[in-house]
Coordinates of C-alpha atoms in Angstrom, one line a residue:
M1 CA 0.0 0.0 0.0
A2 CA 3.0 2.3 0.2
S3 CA 3.2 4.6 -2.9
S4 CA 3.9 8.2 -3.8
S5 CA 0.1 8.7 -4.0
L6 CA -1.0 6.9 -0.8
L7 CA 0.4 8.5 2.3
L8 CA -0.6 5.6 4.5
A9 CA 1.1 2.6 6.0
L10 CA -0.5 0.0 8.1
L11 CA 0.7 -3.1 9.9
S12 CA 3.6 -5.5 9.2
L13 CA 6.2 -2.8 8.2
S14 CA 9.5 -4.4 8.5
V15 CA 11.6 -1.2 8.1
L16 CA 11.0 2.1 9.7
P17 CA 12.8 4.9 7.8
F18 CA 12.9 7.2 10.9
L19 CA 15.0 4.7 12.7
M20 CA 17.7 5.2 10.2
A21 CA 17.7 9.0 10.6
Q22 CA 20.4 10.8 12.5
E23 CA 20.0 11.6 16.2
G24 CA 19.8 15.1 17.5
N25 CA 16.3 16.3 16.5
G26 CA 15.2 19.3 18.6
G27 CA 12.2 19.2 20.9
G28 CA 10.0 16.3 21.8
H29 CA 8.3 13.8 19.6
F30 CA 4.8 13.4 21.2
R31 CA 2.0 14.4 18.9
Y32 CA -1.3 12.7 20.0
A33 CA -2.8 10.3 22.5
T34 CA -6.1 9.0 23.8
M35 CA -7.2 6.3 26.2
Y36 CA -10.2 4.0 26.4
W37 CA -11.1 0.8 28.2
S38 CA -13.4 -2.2 28.4
K39 CA -14.1 -4.9 30.9
T40 CA -13.0 -8.4 29.9
D41 CA -15.5 -11.3 29.6
D42 CA -14.5 -12.7 33.0
A43 CA -17.6 -12.0 35.0
M44 CA -15.9 -13.1 38.3
S45 CA -13.1 -10.6 38.2
N46 CA -12.5 -6.8 37.9
T47 CA -10.2 -7.2 34.9
V48 CA -10.1 -4.5 32.3
E49 CA -8.2 -3.8 29.1
I50 CA -7.0 -0.3 28.8
T51 CA -5.9 0.9 25.4
V52 CA -3.4 3.7 25.0
E53 CA -3.4 5.0 21.4
S54 CA -0.5 7.4 20.8
A55 CA 1.3 9.1 17.9
W56 CA 4.9 10.3 17.7
R57 CA 7.0 12.3 15.3
R58 CA 8.0 9.9 12.5
S59 CA 11.3 11.8 11.6
Y60 CA 12.4 11.8 15.2
S61 CA 15.3 9.4 15.8
S62 CA 17.0 8.8 19.2
R63 CA 17.3 6.2 21.8
Y64 CA 13.7 7.0 22.7
F65 CA 12.6 4.8 19.9
T66 CA 13.3 1.1 19.8
E67 CA 11.9 -1.2 17.1
V68 CA 11.2 -5.0 17.5
I69 CA 9.3 -7.5 15.3
Q70 CA 6.8 -9.7 17.2
S71 CA 4.7 -12.3 15.3
G72 CA 5.2 -10.4 12.0
E73 CA 4.1 -7.0 13.5
T74 CA 6.1 -3.9 14.2
V75 CA 6.2 -3.1 17.9
L76 CA 7.8 0.0 19.3
Q77 CA 9.3 0.6 22.7
I78 CA 9.0 4.4 23.4
N79 CA 10.9 6.4 26.0
G80 CA 11.4 10.1 26.6
Q81 CA 13.0 12.7 28.9
V82 CA 10.2 11.7 31.2
P83 CA 9.3 8.2 30.2
P84 CA 5.7 7.9 29.0
A85 CA 3.9 6.0 31.7
V86 CA 0.4 4.8 32.5
H87 CA -0.5 5.0 36.2
L88 CA -3.4 2.7 36.9
G89 CA -4.6 4.3 40.2
D90 CA -3.8 1.4 42.5
G91 CA -0.1 1.9 42.7
T92 CA 0.7 0.0 39.5
T93 CA 2.6 1.7 36.6
R94 CA 3.1 0.5 33.1
Y95 CA 5.3 1.8 30.3
L96 CA 5.0 2.0 26.5
D97 CA 7.1 -1.1 25.8
A98 CA 4.8 -2.9 23.4
V99 CA 3.2 -0.3 21.1
K100 CA 1.9 -2.0 18.1
L101 CA 2.2 0.1 14.9
T102 CA -1.2 0.7 13.3
A103 CA -0.7 3.6 10.8
M104 CA 1.8 6.2 9.7
S105 CA 2.1 9.2 7.5
E106 CA 5.3 10.3 5.7
S107 CA 4.0 13.7 4.6
E108 CA 2.4 14.6 8.0
D109 CA 5.4 13.1 9.9
W110 CA 3.8 10.8 12.4
V111 CA 3.5 7.1 13.4
L112 CA 0.4 5.8 15.3
G113 CA 0.3 2.8 17.5
T114 CA -1.7 1.2 20.3
Q115 CA -0.8 -0.7 23.5
V116 CA -3.4 -2.7 25.4
I117 CA -2.8 -3.0 29.1
T118 CA -4.6 -5.8 30.9
H119 CA -5.1 -5.1 34.6
T120 CA -7.1 -6.6 37.4
Y121 CA -8.4 -4.4 40.2
N122 CA -9.2 -5.7 43.6
T123 CA -12.6 -3.9 43.7
P124 CA -14.9 -2.5 41.0
N125 CA -14.1 1.0 42.1
H126 CA -11.9 2.8 44.6
R127 CA -13.9 3.2 47.9
G128 CA -17.0 4.3 46.0
E129 CA -15.1 6.6 43.6
P130 CA -13.9 5.7 40.1
W131 CA -10.4 4.4 39.6
T132 CA -8.3 7.2 38.0
I133 CA -5.9 6.1 35.3
S134 CA -3.4 8.7 34.0
F135 CA -1.0 8.8 31.1
G136 CA 1.8 11.3 30.9
G137 CA 5.4 12.0 29.9
C138 CA 7.6 14.5 28.2
C139 CA 7.9 16.0 25.7
R140 CA 5.5 17.4 23.1
I141 CA 6.8 18.5 19.8
D142 CA 8.1 22.1 20.0
G143 CA 6.9 25.2 18.2
G144 CA 3.3 25.2 19.4
V145 CA 1.1 28.1 20.3
N146 CA 0.6 26.4 23.6
R147 CA 2.3 23.6 25.6
G148 CA 5.1 23.3 23.0
D149 CA 8.0 21.1 24.1
G150 CA 6.4 20.5 27.4
S151 CA 5.0 17.5 29.3
W152 CA 1.5 16.1 28.8
H153 CA -0.9 14.5 31.2
M154 CA -4.4 13.0 30.7
E155 CA -6.8 10.9 32.8
T156 CA -9.6 8.5 32.3
T157 CA -11.9 6.9 35.0
I158 CA -13.2 3.4 35.6
D159 CA -16.1 2.4 37.7
L160 CA -17.3 -1.1 36.9
L161 CA -20.5 -0.6 38.8
T162 CA -21.6 2.1 36.4
A163 CA -20.2 1.0 33.0
L164 CA -18.5 -2.0 31.4
R165 CA -16.7 0.1 28.8
S166 CA -15.9 3.6 27.8
P167 CA -16.4 5.4 24.5
R168 CA -13.4 6.0 22.3
I169 CA -12.4 9.4 20.9
V170 CA -11.4 8.9 17.2
S171 CA -9.2 11.3 15.3
L172 CA -6.2 11.6 13.2
P173 CA -3.1 12.5 15.3
V174 CA -2.6 15.7 13.4
V175 CA -5.6 17.7 12.1
F176 CA -5.1 20.5 9.6
V177 CA -7.3 23.6 9.8
M178 CA -7.1 26.4 7.3
D179 CA -7.8 30.0 8.1
G180 CA -10.9 31.0 6.2
P181 CA -13.4 33.9 5.9
A182 CA -15.5 32.6 8.8
D183 CA -14.9 33.8 12.4
F184 CA -14.4 30.2 13.5
E185 CA -13.2 27.2 11.5
T186 CA -14.6 23.8 12.3
M187 CA -13.2 20.3 12.8
P188 CA -15.5 17.3 13.7
L189 CA -15.3 15.5 17.1
R190 CA -16.3 11.8 17.0
V191 CA -16.6 8.9 19.4
S192 CA -17.2 5.2 18.9
D193 CA -18.1 2.3 21.2
A194 CA -20.3 4.4 23.5
P195 CA -22.7 2.2 25.5
A196 CA -26.2 1.8 24.1
G197 CA -28.6 4.5 25.4
S198 CA -25.8 6.7 26.7
R199 CA -25.0 10.3 25.8
T200 CA -21.4 11.6 25.3
V201 CA -20.5 15.3 25.8
F202 CA -17.2 16.9 24.8
S203 CA -15.4 19.6 26.8
L204 CA -12.0 21.3 26.6
A205 CA -9.4 20.1 29.1
D206 CA -8.3 23.8 29.3
S207 CA -11.5 25.9 29.3
S208 CA -9.7 29.2 29.6
S209 CA -9.1 29.6 25.8
E210 CA -11.4 32.1 24.2
E211 CA -10.3 31.0 20.7
L212 CA -11.7 27.5 21.1
Q213 CA -15.4 26.5 21.3
I214 CA -17.2 23.2 21.3
T215 CA -20.6 23.2 19.6
V216 CA -23.2 20.5 19.0
Q217 CA -25.6 20.2 16.1
R218 CA -27.9 17.3 15.6
Q219 CA -26.1 15.4 18.4
L220 CA -22.7 15.7 16.6
A221 CA -20.0 17.7 18.2
S222 CA -17.4 20.0 16.6
L223 CA -14.4 22.0 17.7
N224 CA -14.5 25.6 16.5
L225 CA -11.2 27.5 16.3
N226 CA -10.7 31.2 15.9
T227 CA -7.8 30.6 13.5
A228 CA -7.3 34.3 12.7
A229 CA -6.7 35.1 16.3
L230 CA -4.5 32.0 17.0
L231 CA -2.4 32.7 13.9
A232 CA -2.0 36.4 14.9
G233 CA -0.9 35.3 18.3
A234 CA 1.7 33.0 16.8
G235 CA 3.0 35.9 14.7
G236 CA 2.8 34.2 11.3
G237 CA 0.9 32.3 8.8
H238 CA 1.4 28.9 10.5
A239 CA 0.9 27.6 14.0
V240 CA 0.6 24.4 15.9
L241 CA -1.9 24.0 18.7
H242 CA -2.2 21.2 21.2
V243 CA -5.9 20.7 22.1
G244 CA -6.9 18.7 25.2
L245 CA -10.4 17.1 25.1
V246 CA -12.5 15.2 27.5
A247 CA -15.5 13.1 26.5
V248 CA -17.9 12.3 29.4
T249 CA -20.6 9.6 29.0
T250 CA -23.8 9.7 31.0
D251 CA -26.7 7.3 31.2
S252 CA -30.4 8.2 30.4
E253 CA -30.7 9.8 33.9
G254 CA -27.6 11.9 33.6
H255 CA -25.4 9.9 35.8
V256 CA -21.7 9.9 34.8
M257 CA -20.6 6.5 33.5
S258 CA -17.1 7.2 32.4
S259 CA -14.8 9.9 30.9
V260 CA -12.0 9.6 28.4
P261 CA -9.3 12.0 27.3
A262 CA -7.5 12.9 24.1
E263 CA -4.9 15.4 23.1
I264 CA -4.8 16.3 19.4
M265 CA -2.2 18.3 17.5
V266 CA -3.9 21.0 15.3
N267 CA -1.9 22.4 12.4
M268 CA -3.2 25.8 11.4
S269 CA -2.2 27.6 8.3
A270 CA -3.2 30.6 6.2
A271 CA -2.1 29.0 3.0
M272 CA -4.8 28.5 0.4
E273 CA -2.8 26.0 -1.7
R274 CA -4.0 22.8 -0.3
P275 CA -6.2 19.9 -1.5
A276 CA -9.9 19.4 -0.8
F277 CA -12.4 16.6 -0.8
D278 CA -14.7 16.4 -3.8
P279 CA -18.3 17.4 -2.9
S280 CA -19.4 13.8 -3.7
T281 CA -17.1 12.6 -1.0
L282 CA -18.2 15.2 1.6
V283 CA -21.7 13.7 1.3
L284 CA -20.3 10.5 2.9
F285 CA -19.2 12.4 6.0
G286 CA -22.0 14.9 6.3
S287 CA -25.0 12.7 7.0
D288 CA -26.5 12.9 10.5
A289 CA -27.0 9.1 10.5
P290 CA -24.1 6.7 10.2
A291 CA -23.6 4.7 7.1
V292 CA -24.6 1.1 7.5
A293 CA -22.5 -2.0 6.7
Y294 CA -24.3 -5.3 7.0
V295 CA -22.6 -8.4 8.3
G296 CA -21.4 -10.6 5.5
F297 CA -21.9 -8.0 2.7
E298 CA -19.3 -5.7 1.3
F299 CA -19.5 -2.0 2.2
E300 CA -17.8 0.3 -0.3
A301 CA -17.0 4.0 0.0
N302 CA -15.3 5.9 -2.8
L303 CA -13.1 8.8 -1.8
R304 CA -12.2 11.6 -4.3
G305 CA -10.2 14.7 -3.9
Y306 CA -7.8 17.1 -5.7
Q307 CA -6.0 20.4 -5.4
A308 CA -7.7 23.0 -7.5
V309 CA -5.5 26.0 -6.5
G310 CA -1.7 26.1 -6.7
V311 CA 0.8 23.4 -7.9
T312 CA 1.6 20.1 -6.2
D313 CA 3.4 16.9 -7.4
Y314 CA 0.6 14.6 -6.2
V315 CA -2.2 14.3 -3.7
G316 CA -2.9 11.3 -1.4
Y317 CA -4.8 10.3 1.7
T318 CA -4.0 9.9 5.3
V319 CA -6.2 7.3 7.1
G320 CA -6.4 6.6 10.8
V321 CA -6.8 3.3 12.5
L322 CA -9.0 0.9 10.5
P323 CA -11.3 -1.8 11.9
P324 CA -9.9 -5.4 11.3
G325 CA -10.6 -6.5 7.7
V326 CA -11.0 -3.1 6.2
Q327 CA -9.1 -2.7 2.9
M328 CA -8.0 0.5 1.2
S329 CA -7.2 0.5 -2.5
T330 CA -4.2 2.2 -4.0
V331 CA -4.7 5.8 -5.1
R332 CA -5.9 6.2 -8.7
G333 CA -4.9 9.6 -10.3
R334 CA -2.5 12.3 -9.2
G335 CA -5.0 14.7 -7.7
T336 CA -3.4 17.7 -9.3
S337 CA -6.7 18.9 -10.9
V338 CA -10.4 18.3 -11.0
S339 CA -10.0 16.2 -14.1
D340 CA -7.2 14.1 -12.6
A341 CA -8.6 13.6 -9.1
A342 CA -7.0 11.3 -6.6
E343 CA -9.4 8.4 -5.9
M344 CA -9.3 5.7 -3.3
T345 CA -11.8 3.0 -2.3
L346 CA -12.6 1.7 1.2
R347 CA -14.0 -1.8 1.2
W348 CA -15.1 -3.9 4.2
T349 CA -17.1 -7.1 4.6
P350 CA -17.7 -7.2 8.4
C351 CA -18.1 -10.3 10.4
L352 CA -20.6 -11.1 13.2
S353 CA -18.0 -10.1 15.8
D354 CA -17.8 -6.6 14.2
L355 CA -21.3 -5.5 15.3
G356 CA -21.1 -1.9 16.6
L357 CA -20.4 1.7 15.6
Y358 CA -17.0 2.5 14.1
V359 CA -15.4 5.8 13.1
V360 CA -12.7 6.1 10.4
C361 CA -11.0 9.5 10.1
I362 CA -9.4 10.6 6.8
D363 CA -7.7 13.6 5.4
I364 CA -6.4 14.4 1.9
V365 CA -2.8 15.7 1.8
N366 CA -0.5 17.0 -0.9
S367 CA 3.2 16.4 -1.5
E368 CA 4.1 19.5 0.5
G369 CA 2.4 18.2 3.6
L370 CA -0.6 20.5 3.5
A371 CA -3.9 18.8 4.1
A372 CA -7.6 19.4 4.2
T373 CA -9.4 19.3 7.6
Q374 CA -10.0 15.7 8.5
R375 CA -13.4 14.1 7.9
C376 CA -14.7 11.1 9.8
L377 CA -16.9 8.4 8.4
R378 CA -19.2 6.9 11.0
L379 CA -20.1 3.3 10.1
S380 CA -22.6 1.2 11.9
V381 CA -22.2 -2.6 11.5
E382 CA -25.6 -4.3 11.7
L383 CA -27.2 -7.6 11.0
D384 CA -28.9 -7.8 7.7
Q385 CA -32.6 -6.8 8.1
R386 CA -35.5 -9.0 7.2
P387 CA -36.9 -8.3 3.8
S388 CA -40.4 -7.1 3.3
L389 CA -42.9 -8.9 1.0
S390 CA -46.0 -7.4 -0.6
I391 CA -48.6 -8.4 -3.1
S392 CA -50.4 -5.9 -5.2
L393 CA -52.9 -5.7 -8.1
D394 CA -53.0 -2.7 -10.4
G395 CA -50.7 -0.8 -8.0
M396 CA -52.9 -1.3 -5.0
E397 CA -51.4 -3.4 -2.1
I398 CA -53.4 -6.3 -0.9
A399 CA -53.8 -6.6 2.9
E400 CA -52.2 -9.6 4.6
N401 CA -54.5 -12.7 4.2
G402 CA -57.1 -10.4 2.5
P403 CA -58.7 -10.4 -0.9
P404 CA -57.7 -8.0 -3.7
P405 CA -59.3 -4.5 -3.4
Q406 CA -61.4 -5.2 -6.5
P407 CA -63.5 -8.3 -7.4
L408 CA -62.1 -11.0 -9.7
Y409 CA -64.3 -12.0 -12.6
I410 CA -64.4 -15.0 -14.9
G411 CA -63.1 -14.1 -18.3
R412 CA -60.7 -11.4 -17.3
R413 CA -56.9 -11.6 -16.9
Y414 CA -55.2 -10.3 -13.8
H415 CA -51.5 -9.4 -13.2
F416 CA -50.5 -9.6 -9.5
M417 CA -47.1 -8.3 -8.5
V418 CA -45.3 -10.2 -5.7
S419 CA -42.5 -7.8 -4.6
A420 CA -39.7 -8.2 -2.1
I421 CA -37.6 -5.3 -0.8
D422 CA -34.5 -5.3 1.4
S423 CA -32.8 -2.2 3.0
N424 CA -29.5 -3.9 2.1
A425 CA -28.8 -2.9 -1.5
K426 CA -26.2 -5.7 -1.8
D427 CA -28.6 -8.4 -0.7
H428 CA -30.0 -11.1 -3.0
L429 CA -33.7 -11.9 -2.8
T430 CA -35.5 -15.0 -3.9
I431 CA -39.3 -15.2 -4.2
A432 CA -41.0 -18.6 -4.2
V433 CA -44.4 -20.1 -3.9
N434 CA -45.3 -21.5 -0.4
G435 CA -47.9 -24.1 -1.3
S436 CA -49.8 -23.9 -4.6
L437 CA -50.8 -21.4 -7.2
P438 CA -54.4 -20.6 -8.2
P439 CA -55.7 -23.0 -10.9
D440 CA -54.0 -22.5 -14.2
A441 CA -52.1 -19.4 -12.9
V442 CA -48.5 -18.7 -14.0
L443 CA -45.7 -17.2 -11.9
L444 CA -43.2 -15.5 -14.2
D445 CA -39.4 -15.3 -13.5
A446 CA -38.0 -12.6 -11.2
S447 CA -37.0 -9.2 -12.3
S448 CA -34.5 -7.3 -10.2
S449 CA -33.6 -3.6 -9.8
A450 CA -30.1 -2.6 -10.6
T451 CA -30.0 0.1 -7.9
S452 CA -31.5 -1.7 -4.8
A453 CA -32.3 -5.1 -3.4
M454 CA -35.8 -5.3 -4.9
T455 CA -37.2 -8.4 -6.7
S456 CA -40.6 -8.9 -8.2
R457 CA -42.4 -11.8 -9.8
E458 CA -45.6 -11.5 -11.7
L459 CA -48.5 -13.8 -11.1
V460 CA -50.9 -14.1 -14.1
F461 CA -54.3 -15.5 -13.3
A462 CA -57.2 -15.6 -15.8
P463 CA -60.3 -17.2 -14.0
K464 CA -61.9 -19.7 -16.3
H465 CA -65.6 -20.6 -16.6
N466 CA -65.4 -23.1 -13.7
H467 CA -63.6 -20.9 -11.3
G468 CA -66.6 -18.9 -10.0
G469 CA -66.8 -19.2 -6.2
Y470 CA -63.1 -20.1 -5.9
N471 CA -61.9 -18.9 -2.5
T472 CA -58.4 -20.0 -1.4
L473 CA -55.5 -18.5 0.5
H474 CA -52.3 -18.5 -1.5
C475 CA -48.8 -17.7 0.0
F476 CA -45.4 -16.7 -1.1
T477 CA -42.0 -16.5 0.6
A478 CA -39.1 -14.1 0.2
T479 CA -35.6 -15.3 1.3
D480 CA -32.5 -13.1 1.5
A481 CA -28.9 -14.1 1.3
C482 CA -26.7 -15.0 4.2
G483 CA -23.6 -13.1 3.3
T484 CA -20.1 -14.3 2.7
S485 CA -16.6 -13.3 3.9
T486 CA -13.2 -14.7 3.5
H487 CA -11.9 -13.6 6.9
C488 CA -14.7 -14.7 9.3
G489 CA -13.2 -18.0 10.3
G490 CA -14.6 -20.0 7.4
E491 CA -18.3 -19.7 8.5
V492 CA -20.7 -20.9 5.9
C493 CA -23.3 -18.3 6.9
V494 CA -21.6 -15.2 8.1
G495 CA -24.6 -13.1 8.8
R496 CA -28.3 -13.9 9.1
Q497 CA -30.7 -15.4 6.5
D498 CA -34.3 -14.6 6.8
T499 CA -37.5 -15.9 5.2
V500 CA -40.7 -13.9 5.3
N501 CA -44.2 -15.2 4.3
R502 CA -47.1 -13.3 2.8
C503 CA -50.5 -14.6 1.9
F504 CA -53.6 -13.2 0.1
R505 CA -57.0 -14.6 -0.7
V506 CA -58.1 -15.3 -4.2
M507 CA -61.8 -14.9 -4.5
V508 CA -63.6 -15.2 -7.8
Q509 CA -67.1 -13.8 -8.1
R510 CA -69.9 -16.3 -8.4
C511 CA -72.6 -16.1 -11.1
E512 CA -70.7 -13.4 -13.1
Y513 CA -68.9 -13.8 -16.3
T514 CA -67.0 -11.2 -18.4
L515 CA -67.8 -11.4 -22.1
R516 CA -65.0 -11.5 -24.6
A517 CA -65.1 -10.4 -28.2
G518 CA -67.4 -12.6 -30.3
E519 CA -69.0 -14.5 -27.5
E520 CA -72.8 -15.1 -27.6
L521 CA -75.5 -16.2 -25.2
Q522 CA -75.8 -19.6 -26.6
Q523 CA -72.1 -20.3 -26.4
I524 CA -72.0 -19.3 -22.7
A525 CA -75.2 -21.3 -22.0
N526 CA -73.6 -24.5 -23.5
I527 CA -70.7 -24.1 -21.2
Y528 CA -73.0 -24.3 -18.2
H529 CA -75.3 -27.0 -19.5
S530 CA -78.1 -24.6 -20.1
D531 CA -79.8 -22.6 -22.9
W532 CA -79.9 -19.0 -24.0
L533 CA -83.4 -18.5 -22.6
Q534 CA -82.2 -19.2 -19.1
L535 CA -79.2 -16.8 -19.4
W536 CA -81.3 -14.1 -21.0
S537 CA -83.8 -14.3 -18.2
H538 CA -81.0 -13.5 -15.7
N539 CA -79.7 -10.5 -17.6
E540 CA -82.4 -7.7 -17.8
H541 CA -79.8 -5.3 -19.2
I542 CA -79.7 -7.3 -22.4
L543 CA -82.8 -6.0 -24.2
S544 CA -82.6 -8.5 -27.1
P545 CA -81.1 -12.0 -27.2
D546 CA -79.9 -11.2 -30.7
E547 CA -78.0 -8.0 -30.1
A548 CA -74.2 -8.0 -30.4
L549 CA -72.7 -8.2 -26.9
Q550 CA -70.0 -5.8 -26.0
P551 CA -66.7 -7.2 -24.8
G552 CA -66.2 -6.6 -21.1
T553 CA -70.0 -6.8 -20.4
I554 CA -70.7 -8.6 -17.1
L555 CA -73.1 -11.5 -17.8
H556 CA -75.1 -13.1 -15.0
I557 CA -74.8 -16.8 -15.4
G558 CA -77.2 -17.7 -12.6
R559 CA -78.4 -16.3 -9.3
T560 CA -77.1 -16.6 -5.8
Y561 CA -78.8 -18.9 -3.3
D562 CA -78.4 -18.5 0.5
V563 CA -77.2 -21.8 1.8
Q564 CA -79.4 -23.1 4.6
P565 CA -78.4 -25.4 7.5
Y566 CA -77.9 -29.0 6.4
D567 CA -78.0 -28.1 2.7
T568 CA -76.0 -30.5 0.6
L569 CA -74.6 -30.3 -2.9
E570 CA -76.7 -33.3 -4.0
A571 CA -80.0 -32.0 -2.5
V572 CA -79.7 -28.5 -3.8
S573 CA -78.6 -29.5 -7.3
Q574 CA -81.5 -32.0 -7.6
R575 CA -84.0 -29.4 -6.4
F576 CA -83.0 -26.9 -9.0
G577 CA -82.6 -29.5 -11.8
M578 CA -78.9 -29.2 -12.1
S579 CA -76.4 -32.0 -12.7
K580 CA -73.5 -32.3 -10.2
D581 CA -71.0 -31.3 -12.9
A582 CA -73.1 -28.2 -13.8
F583 CA -73.4 -27.3 -10.1
V584 CA -69.6 -27.6 -9.4
A585 CA -68.8 -25.6 -12.6
L586 CA -70.6 -22.7 -11.0
N587 CA -69.2 -23.3 -7.5
A588 CA -65.5 -24.1 -7.6
D589 CA -65.3 -24.2 -3.8
M590 CA -67.5 -27.3 -3.9
M591 CA -65.0 -29.3 -5.9
G592 CA -64.2 -32.5 -4.1
K593 CA -67.0 -32.2 -1.6
E594 CA -68.7 -35.5 -0.8
D595 CA -72.4 -36.1 -1.7
G596 CA -74.6 -35.7 1.3
Q597 CA -72.1 -33.7 3.3
A598 CA -73.7 -30.7 4.9
V599 CA -71.8 -27.4 4.5
C600 CA -73.2 -25.8 7.7
T601 CA -75.5 -27.0 10.4
S602 CA -76.8 -23.7 11.9
I603 CA -77.6 -20.2 10.8
Q604 CA -74.5 -19.0 12.6
D605 CA -72.3 -21.6 10.9
C606 CA -73.7 -20.5 7.5
Q607 CA -73.0 -16.9 8.3
N608 CA -69.5 -17.7 9.4
L609 CA -68.8 -18.9 5.9
G610 CA -70.4 -15.9 4.3
P611 CA -68.5 -13.1 2.5
G612 CA -69.1 -10.6 5.4
P613 CA -70.4 -10.2 8.9
G614 CA -74.1 -11.3 9.1
Q615 CA -74.1 -12.5 5.5
M616 CA -75.1 -16.0 4.6
Y617 CA -72.8 -18.3 2.7
Q618 CA -74.0 -18.5 -1.0
W619 CA -74.0 -20.8 -4.0
C620 CA -74.6 -19.9 -7.6
I621 CA -77.5 -21.8 -9.2
L622 CA -78.8 -21.9 -12.8
P623 CA -82.2 -23.6 -12.4
S624 CA -83.9 -25.7 -15.0
S625 CA -87.7 -25.5 -15.1
C626 CA -87.8 -28.8 -17.0
T627 CA -85.8 -31.0 -14.6
G628 CA -86.2 -29.1 -11.3
Q629 CA -88.4 -30.3 -8.5
R630 CA -92.0 -29.2 -8.9
A631 CA -92.7 -29.1 -5.1
S632 CA -91.0 -26.7 -2.8
I633 CA -90.0 -27.3 0.8
Y634 CA -93.3 -25.7 1.8
T635 CA -95.5 -28.1 -0.2
V636 CA -97.6 -30.2 2.1

């Protein structure tokens, strides 16, 4: 990943150029530090892991730096005029003797590393008060507006009765801020790993400075700097400021859970000839809500920037500590103009163990070492959400287990859309039938959108002459993908696979037939074992049996009959002079019913089967005056 365009180096660096430099650099070499902590999984002990993240001048070479290689990783042992030390609050002191190198920048002249200190306390807190952990040493880099070439000191607190972990302040070690037309220039302040439901508030470690302010907009904090005043105080067009910050986390009731510190080096300049992020990239950082990466699916963010004013040899990127598994591409383009922008792509396929909120801070820097103000990408790793499944007809969604919003008629063709949508645009959805399709219906192949995880399948159903009274629930499933990753321990299913089910009721109108072009009364009558006179008698709107019938006309092919208790198919068909086949052709829901089997045995039972509250269950009948029973049920 090392190149003239990409000003970033990550783990496994076998050679550190600054170790070969000559000794005798002036001033200190400390640039940046923060601390954060978490309790280990051992529920029976008060063991915590305290992480010290620190950055040092890359070009500084003296006995204060010692390099060793452990398990293929570069580890630094750091000393100083006052050795950097972590005091754990119970009389224990640890030194920076195993700082694992995580990032470095040649142009901005820093190396960044972390050391994890595992420590067990005798009690969850110190006599009712938090344990106070401090980190300090000497010396800072010289030449600053404040605190230059002096010692540093910061503190964090641990009370295992109020919190099991602290948030983490995330920043690049050196943040560039340009003097602009506004009274105050802004740099973002970001945290990750805050406990769920908590609130984190930033404050300045030194609140006496009038040139620094912390503001909050839409729950996101920023540090505002009066660069004009600070530069004027430094007596030139460039100044370095050491900014101490404290982030305090409180629970929903306002009780303090923990506090963590950070000291950041701010590099201020009045120079205008510096690179900038492209507006399309700034959108990634400007959203109130974090970007979402789903477990098992690749997240991709494209970075683009250039220097539009002045001349530079090339433009590259400085990237802070990355979550495990994140990959950065090489830089494409020199970044010396809008047309030759420097582009880099961040890719990550997170694992189940990566669930949580992450922050990655990035700046864009030119070959002269001038950079844009850092931007921080907030990234929430989440489990893939369940897809949603809907069924619609003519653009109107059908309620779960309900019928279509419009009646279905024999002789018409209906196009239902079965659609699945997933919030994960990289997901793959499959729609399948759960059970059976309506008779003679066809489910077409899926069509997918190229811009989002949306899949649809079209269900085509054209009720035939013997489908009147059809009333059946039909169901479909939508299943999403499980996700894959090459670095999640060989798991077959990295994330979560979900299947959702959706049903709707297909109900075809009884006794109603939609005429098609060229159809006549006698043709329809033959289908139903009747004659044109019978059909004509049921359709008063047809004035003459000889008139040409208009396609789309609704033809009544019988009349409805309220089913009575203990009615059977055999008894009712005989009474009205209908054959069993003719009766079933008009009442598809009676297909397969046994002769002599009562449909309902009480008025309430018959109403329960009806189309609506208080309505009786109905059959369609087409009586024959020639073969029907002459006596009624009232004949004595």
